[in-house]
Coordinates of C-alpha atoms and ligand atoms in Angstrom, one line a residue:
X1 CA 115.4 -54.5 -157.4
X2 CA 115.5 -50.8 -156.6
X3 CA 113.2 -50.0 -153.6
X4 CA 109.8 -49.2 -154.9
X5 CA 107.7 -46.5 -153.4
X6 CA 104.3 -48.1 -153.3
X7 CA 101.1 -46.2 -152.4
X8 CA 98.3 -48.5 -151.4
X9 CA 94.9 -46.7 -151.7
X10 CA 92.5 -48.3 -149.3
X11 CA 95.0 -49.9 -146.9
X12 CA 92.5 -50.7 -144.1
X13 CA 90.2 -52.6 -146.4
X14 CA 90.0 -56.4 -147.4
X15 CA 92.5 -56.1 -150.2
X16 CA 94.6 -53.1 -149.0
X17 CA 95.2 -54.6 -145.6
X18 CA 96.4 -58.0 -147.2
X19 CA 98.8 -56.0 -149.5
X20 CA 100.0 -54.0 -146.5
X21 CA 100.7 -57.2 -144.5
X22 CA 102.7 -58.5 -147.4
X23 CA 104.7 -55.4 -148.1
X24 CA 105.3 -53.6 -144.9
X25 CA 108.4 -55.6 -143.9
X26 CA 109.6 -56.3 -147.4
X27 CA 112.7 -54.3 -148.1
X28 CA 111.9 -54.1 -151.8
X29 CA 109.0 -51.7 -150.9
X30 CA 108.6 -48.3 -149.2
X31 CA 104.9 -48.3 -148.5
X32 CA 102.8 -45.1 -148.3
X33 CA 99.3 -45.1 -146.8
X34 CA 96.8 -42.5 -145.8
X35 CA 93.8 -42.8 -143.7
X36 CA 90.5 -41.4 -144.8
X37 CA 91.0 -38.5 -142.3
X38 CA 94.4 -37.7 -143.9
X39 CA 93.3 -37.9 -147.4
X40 CA 89.8 -37.7 -148.9
X41 CA 89.9 -39.8 -152.1
X42 CA 86.6 -38.2 -153.3
X43 CA 88.3 -34.8 -153.3
X44 CA 90.3 -34.4 -156.5
X45 CA 92.4 -31.4 -155.3
X46 CA 93.5 -33.3 -152.2
X47 CA 94.4 -36.4 -154.3
X48 CA 96.3 -34.1 -156.8
X49 CA 98.3 -32.5 -153.9
X50 CA 99.1 -35.8 -152.4
X51 CA 100.3 -37.4 -155.7
X52 CA 102.4 -34.4 -156.6
X53 CA 104.1 -34.4 -153.1
X54 CA 104.7 -38.2 -152.9
X55 CA 105.1 -39.1 -156.5
X56 CA 105.1 -42.9 -155.9
X57 CA 106.7 -45.4 -158.3
X58 CA 103.6 -47.6 -158.0
X59 CA 99.9 -47.2 -157.1
X60 CA 97.5 -50.0 -156.2
X61 CA 93.8 -49.0 -156.1
X62 CA 92.2 -51.0 -153.4
X63 CA 89.9 -48.2 -152.3
X64 CA 86.2 -48.0 -153.3
X65 CA 82.7 -48.6 -152.2
X66 CA 82.0 -52.5 -152.1
X67 CA 79.3 -54.6 -150.8
X68 CA 77.2 -57.7 -151.3
X69 CA 74.2 -58.3 -153.4
X70 CA 71.6 -56.4 -151.3
X71 CA 73.9 -53.4 -150.5
X72 CA 74.6 -53.0 -154.4
X73 CA 70.8 -52.9 -154.9
X74 CA 70.1 -50.5 -151.9
X75 CA 72.9 -48.0 -152.4
X76 CA 73.3 -48.4 -156.2
X77 CA 73.6 -44.6 -156.7
X78 CA 76.3 -44.3 -154.0
X79 CA 78.1 -47.3 -155.5
X80 CA 78.4 -45.8 -158.9
X81 CA 79.2 -42.2 -157.8
X82 CA 81.8 -43.1 -155.1
X83 CA 83.6 -45.6 -157.2
X84 CA 83.7 -43.5 -160.3
X85 CA 85.0 -40.5 -158.4
X86 CA 87.7 -42.3 -156.4
X87 CA 89.0 -44.2 -159.4
X88 CA 88.9 -41.1 -161.6
X89 CA 90.9 -39.0 -159.0
X90 CA 93.4 -41.7 -158.5
X91 CA 94.1 -42.8 -162.0
X92 CA 94.1 -39.2 -163.4
X93 CA 96.2 -37.8 -160.7
X94 CA 98.7 -40.7 -160.9
X95 CA 99.1 -39.9 -164.6
X96 CA 99.6 -36.2 -163.8
X97 CA 102.2 -37.0 -161.3
X98 CA 104.1 -39.3 -163.7
X99 CA 103.3 -42.5 -161.9
X100 CA 104.1 -45.2 -164.5
X101 CA 102.7 -48.3 -162.9
X102 CA 99.3 -48.7 -161.4
X103 CA 96.9 -51.6 -160.6
X104 CA 93.2 -51.1 -160.8
X105 CA 91.0 -53.7 -159.2
X106 CA 88.1 -54.8 -161.4
X107 CA 85.5 -57.2 -160.4
X108 CA 84.0 -60.5 -161.9
X109 CA 80.6 -58.6 -162.2
X110 CA 82.1 -56.8 -165.2
X111 CA 81.4 -59.9 -167.2
X112 CA 78.1 -60.4 -169.0
X113 CA 75.3 -62.1 -167.2
X114 CA 75.2 -65.0 -169.7
X115 CA 79.0 -65.1 -170.2
X116 CA 80.3 -68.6 -171.2
X117 CA 82.0 -70.2 -168.1
X118 CA 84.8 -70.1 -167.2
X119 CA 84.8 -66.4 -168.0
X120 CA 87.7 -65.5 -170.2
X121 CA 89.0 -61.9 -170.4
X122 CA 88.0 -61.9 -174.1
X123 CA 84.4 -62.1 -173.1
X124 CA 84.3 -58.5 -171.6
X125 CA 81.9 -56.2 -173.3
X126 CA 80.2 -59.0 -175.2
X127 CA 76.9 -59.0 -173.6
X128 CA 74.3 -57.4 -171.1
X129 CA 75.3 -57.2 -167.5
X130 CA 73.6 -58.7 -164.3
X131 CA 71.0 -56.3 -162.9
X132 CA 71.8 -56.8 -159.2
X133 CA 75.2 -54.9 -159.5
X134 CA 74.9 -53.1 -162.7
X135 CA 76.0 -49.5 -161.5
X136 CA 79.0 -51.0 -159.7
X137 CA 80.0 -53.1 -162.8
X138 CA 79.8 -50.0 -165.0
X139 CA 82.1 -48.1 -162.7
X140 CA 84.6 -51.0 -162.8
X141 CA 84.3 -51.2 -166.5
X142 CA 84.9 -47.4 -166.8
X143 CA 88.0 -47.7 -164.6
X144 CA 89.4 -50.4 -166.9
X145 CA 88.6 -48.2 -169.9
X146 CA 90.4 -45.3 -168.4
X147 CA 93.5 -47.4 -167.7
X148 CA 93.5 -48.7 -171.3
X149 CA 93.1 -45.2 -172.7
X150 CA 95.9 -43.8 -170.4
X151 CA 98.2 -46.6 -171.5
X152 CA 97.5 -45.7 -175.2
X153 CA 97.7 -41.9 -175.0
X154 CA 100.2 -41.3 -172.2
X155 CA 102.4 -44.6 -172.4
X156 CA 101.5 -45.7 -169.0
X157 CA 101.5 -49.3 -167.5
X158 CA 98.1 -49.2 -165.8
X159 CA 96.7 -52.7 -165.5
X160 CA 93.3 -54.0 -164.4
X161 CA 93.1 -57.2 -162.4
X162 CA 89.7 -59.0 -162.0
X163 CA 89.6 -61.2 -158.9
X164 CA 87.2 -63.9 -158.1
X165 CA 84.7 -63.2 -155.3
X166 CA 87.0 -62.2 -152.3
X167 CA 87.0 -62.8 -148.6
X168 CA 89.4 -62.4 -145.9
X169 CA 90.4 -60.3 -142.8
X170 CA 89.1 -56.7 -142.5
X171 CA 86.1 -57.7 -144.7
X172 CA 82.7 -56.0 -144.1
X173 CA 80.8 -58.1 -141.6
X174 CA 77.6 -56.1 -141.6
X175 CA 74.6 -58.4 -141.5
X176 CA 72.8 -56.9 -144.5
X177 CA 75.5 -55.2 -146.6
X178 CA 78.3 -57.7 -146.5
X179 CA 79.2 -60.5 -149.1
X180 CA 78.2 -64.1 -148.6
X181 CA 81.2 -65.4 -146.6
X182 CA 81.5 -62.7 -143.9
X183 CA 77.7 -62.6 -143.8
X184 CA 77.4 -66.4 -143.2
X185 CA 80.4 -66.7 -140.8
X186 CA 78.7 -64.0 -138.7
X187 CA 75.2 -65.6 -138.9
X188 CA 76.5 -69.1 -138.0
X189 CA 78.6 -67.7 -135.1
X190 CA 75.7 -65.8 -133.5
X191 CA 73.3 -68.7 -134.1
X192 CA 75.9 -71.1 -132.3
X193 CA 76.2 -68.6 -129.4
X194 CA 72.4 -68.1 -129.1
X195 CA 71.9 -71.9 -129.5
X196 CA 69.4 -71.3 -132.5
X197 CA 68.1 -74.3 -134.3
X198 CA 68.1 -72.7 -137.8
X199 CA 70.2 -70.3 -139.9
X200 CA 68.8 -68.5 -142.9
X201 CA 70.8 -68.7 -146.3
X202 CA 69.8 -66.2 -148.9
X203 CA 68.5 -67.4 -152.2
X204 CA 68.1 -71.0 -153.4
X205 CA 71.7 -72.1 -152.5
X206 CA 72.2 -73.2 -156.1
X207 CA 74.3 -70.4 -157.5
X208 CA 78.0 -71.2 -157.8
X209 CA 80.9 -69.0 -157.0
X210 CA 84.7 -69.1 -157.1
X211 CA 86.2 -67.6 -153.9
X212 CA 89.7 -66.2 -153.4
X213 CA 91.4 -65.2 -150.1
X214 CA 92.5 -61.6 -150.0
X215 CA 96.1 -62.7 -149.1
X216 CA 96.3 -64.9 -152.2
X217 CA 95.1 -61.8 -154.3
X218 CA 97.8 -59.7 -152.7
X219 CA 100.3 -62.4 -153.6
X220 CA 99.2 -62.3 -157.2
X221 CA 99.2 -58.5 -157.6
X222 CA 102.7 -58.2 -156.2
X223 CA 103.9 -61.1 -158.4
X224 CA 102.5 -59.2 -161.4
X225 CA 104.3 -56.0 -160.3
X226 CA 107.5 -57.6 -159.8
X227 CA 107.3 -59.3 -163.2
X228 CA 106.6 -55.9 -164.7
X229 CA 103.5 -57.5 -166.3
X230 CA 102.2 -55.1 -168.9
X231 CA 98.8 -55.3 -170.6
X232 CA 95.8 -53.2 -171.3
X233 CA 93.7 -56.3 -171.3
X234 CA 92.5 -57.2 -167.8
X235 CA 93.9 -60.4 -166.1
X236 CA 91.7 -62.7 -164.1
X237 CA 92.9 -63.8 -160.6
X238 CA 91.0 -66.8 -159.2
X239 CA 91.5 -69.8 -157.1
X240 CA 90.1 -72.3 -159.5
X241 CA 87.7 -73.7 -156.8
X242 CA 84.1 -73.5 -157.5
X243 CA 81.4 -74.2 -154.8
X244 CA 77.7 -73.8 -154.6
X245 CA 76.3 -71.5 -152.0
X246 CA 74.7 -74.5 -150.2
X247 CA 78.1 -76.3 -150.1
X248 CA 79.7 -73.1 -148.9
X249 CA 77.0 -72.9 -146.1
X250 CA 77.8 -76.5 -145.1
X251 CA 81.6 -75.7 -144.9
X252 CA 81.1 -72.5 -142.8
X253 CA 78.5 -74.4 -140.6
X254 CA 81.2 -77.0 -139.8
X255 CA 84.1 -74.6 -139.3
X256 CA 82.0 -72.4 -136.9
X257 CA 80.6 -75.5 -135.1
X258 CA 76.9 -74.7 -135.6
X259 CA 74.8 -77.9 -135.4
X260 CA 71.3 -76.7 -136.5
X261 CA 69.6 -76.6 -139.8
X262 CA 69.8 -74.4 -142.9
X263 CA 66.7 -72.6 -144.3
X264 CA 66.9 -71.2 -147.8
X265 CA 65.1 -67.8 -148.1
X266 CA 64.2 -67.7 -151.9
X267 CA 62.7 -64.2 -151.6
X268 CA 66.3 -62.9 -151.5
X269 CA 68.1 -62.6 -154.9
X270 CA 70.4 -65.3 -156.2
X271 CA 72.4 -63.0 -158.5
X272 CA 74.4 -64.6 -161.2
X273 CA 73.8 -68.3 -161.5
X274 CA 77.5 -69.1 -161.8
X275 CA 80.7 -67.1 -161.8
X276 CA 84.0 -68.8 -162.4
X277 CA 87.1 -67.2 -163.9
X278 CA 89.2 -68.6 -166.6
X279 CA 92.6 -68.4 -164.8
X280 CA 94.7 -69.6 -167.8
X281 CA 96.6 -66.3 -168.1
X282 CA 97.8 -66.5 -164.5
X283 CA 98.5 -70.2 -165.1
X284 CA 100.7 -69.4 -168.0
X285 CA 102.7 -67.1 -165.7
X286 CA 103.0 -70.0 -163.4
X287 CA 101.0 -68.4 -160.6
X288 CA 98.3 -70.3 -158.6
X289 CA 96.4 -69.5 -155.3
X290 CA 97.8 -71.4 -152.3
X291 CA 94.9 -71.5 -149.8
X292 CA 92.0 -73.9 -150.0
X293 CA 88.5 -72.6 -149.2
X294 CA 88.2 -74.5 -145.9
X295 CA 91.7 -73.3 -144.8
X296 CA 90.9 -69.7 -145.7
X297 CA 87.6 -69.6 -143.9
X298 CA 89.2 -71.3 -140.9
X299 CA 91.8 -68.5 -140.9
X300 CA 89.2 -65.7 -141.2
X301 CA 87.0 -67.2 -138.5
X302 CA 90.0 -67.3 -136.1
X303 CA 90.7 -63.6 -137.0
X304 CA 87.1 -62.7 -136.3
X305 CA 87.3 -64.3 -132.8
X306 CA 90.7 -62.8 -131.9
X307 CA 89.9 -59.2 -133.2
X308 CA 86.4 -59.4 -131.6
X309 CA 84.9 -58.1 -134.8
X310 CA 81.4 -59.2 -134.0
X311 CA 81.3 -57.2 -130.9
X312 CA 82.5 -54.0 -132.7
X313 CA 79.6 -54.3 -135.3
X314 CA 76.4 -55.1 -133.4
X315 CA 73.3 -56.6 -135.2
X316 CA 70.5 -54.1 -135.7
Ligands
LIG401 P1 77.6 -61.8 -155.7 O1 76.2 -62.3 -156.0 O2 78.6 -62.7 -156.4 O3 77.8 -60.3 -156.2 O4 78.0 -61.7 -154.2 P2 77.4 -62.0 -152.8 O5 78.6 -62.5 -152.0 O6 76.6 -60.9 -152.2 O7 76.4 -63.2 -153.1 C1 76.8 -64.5 -153.5 C2 75.5 -65.5 -153.4 O8 75.4 -65.8 -152.0 C3 74.2 -65.0 -153.9 O9 73.6 -66.0 -154.5 C4 73.5 -64.7 -152.6 O10 72.1 -64.7 -152.7 C5 74.0 -65.8 -151.7 N1 73.9 -65.5 -150.2 C6 73.4 -66.5 -149.3 N2 73.5 -66.0 -148.1 C7 74.0 -64.7 -148.2 C8 74.4 -63.7 -147.2 O11 74.2 -63.8 -146.0 N3 74.9 -62.6 -147.8 C9 75.0 -62.4 -149.1 N4 75.6 -61.2 -149.5 N5 74.8 -63.3 -149.9 C10 74.3 -64.5 -149.6

């Protein structure tokens, strides 16, 4: 394989950093990254200039505004504006610079609220969306629509990958804004240190989710790029493992070593009752995720302790 010039947009984040770990020492790739100070992805002129100068072979869009169920509700305007702007700039300027191959990251919240489970790619746009993350989901659906249209009009290979609920290193560990796994790891850890008797879990604990480690997603994306996978239809990438939020809480409690009780705060939203991807397309390509949930959480917790992440983001 000729050395591919790969631009990872969002290389410091959850997915981008996993991609960087995988490619930085891989002789098949010459990786380009830019910090937020070096390149403002909200600014179309700056993105245009960067793309014209660097003209990468491949672009992976792992940049955007993400957050958990409460952050999606609180900052719904910022979520739709920032995601639409960043993806528009990157997809459009990639096309103008002649970038043939691009990966856009979708989200399982693009699927209808009452989607038959497991959610198959053919169910997209067949029903109403879940309200708790509607603006974010609309931005993601628009990104897919743009990739599809650019493939059709300009002959590009811009694909959309829909990952299951992600977790991993460099996630957001903010107590209110994070997703459930980093939020719980942190809460259980602090409860252990402070010798508390109880930890609060949001919602009823009944919703079910499929979780995927960011390193497994990075592996899948590079696998698709290396295969020259080509489709305007999104492709699901999951782990095939589904757990309830209460089972997840028990797993994290054990890994962190907290020995108190769980309290369920039913005033907090549950979101979708069940989210599980139909992974048959990736299975057909003979790809599957390698890391079990307990193994993945163990790895992330070790990373948290080694990187002292909790001390860097204090509770408030
Ligand atoms: P989403 O609902 O799939 O978009 O993602 P989240 O990760 O934000 O939430 C998943 C589920 O975990 C929801 O049912 C939440 O109510 C529940 N949950 C329980 N504790 C927490 C927590 O500390 N943070 C978050 N974000 N969700 C939690």
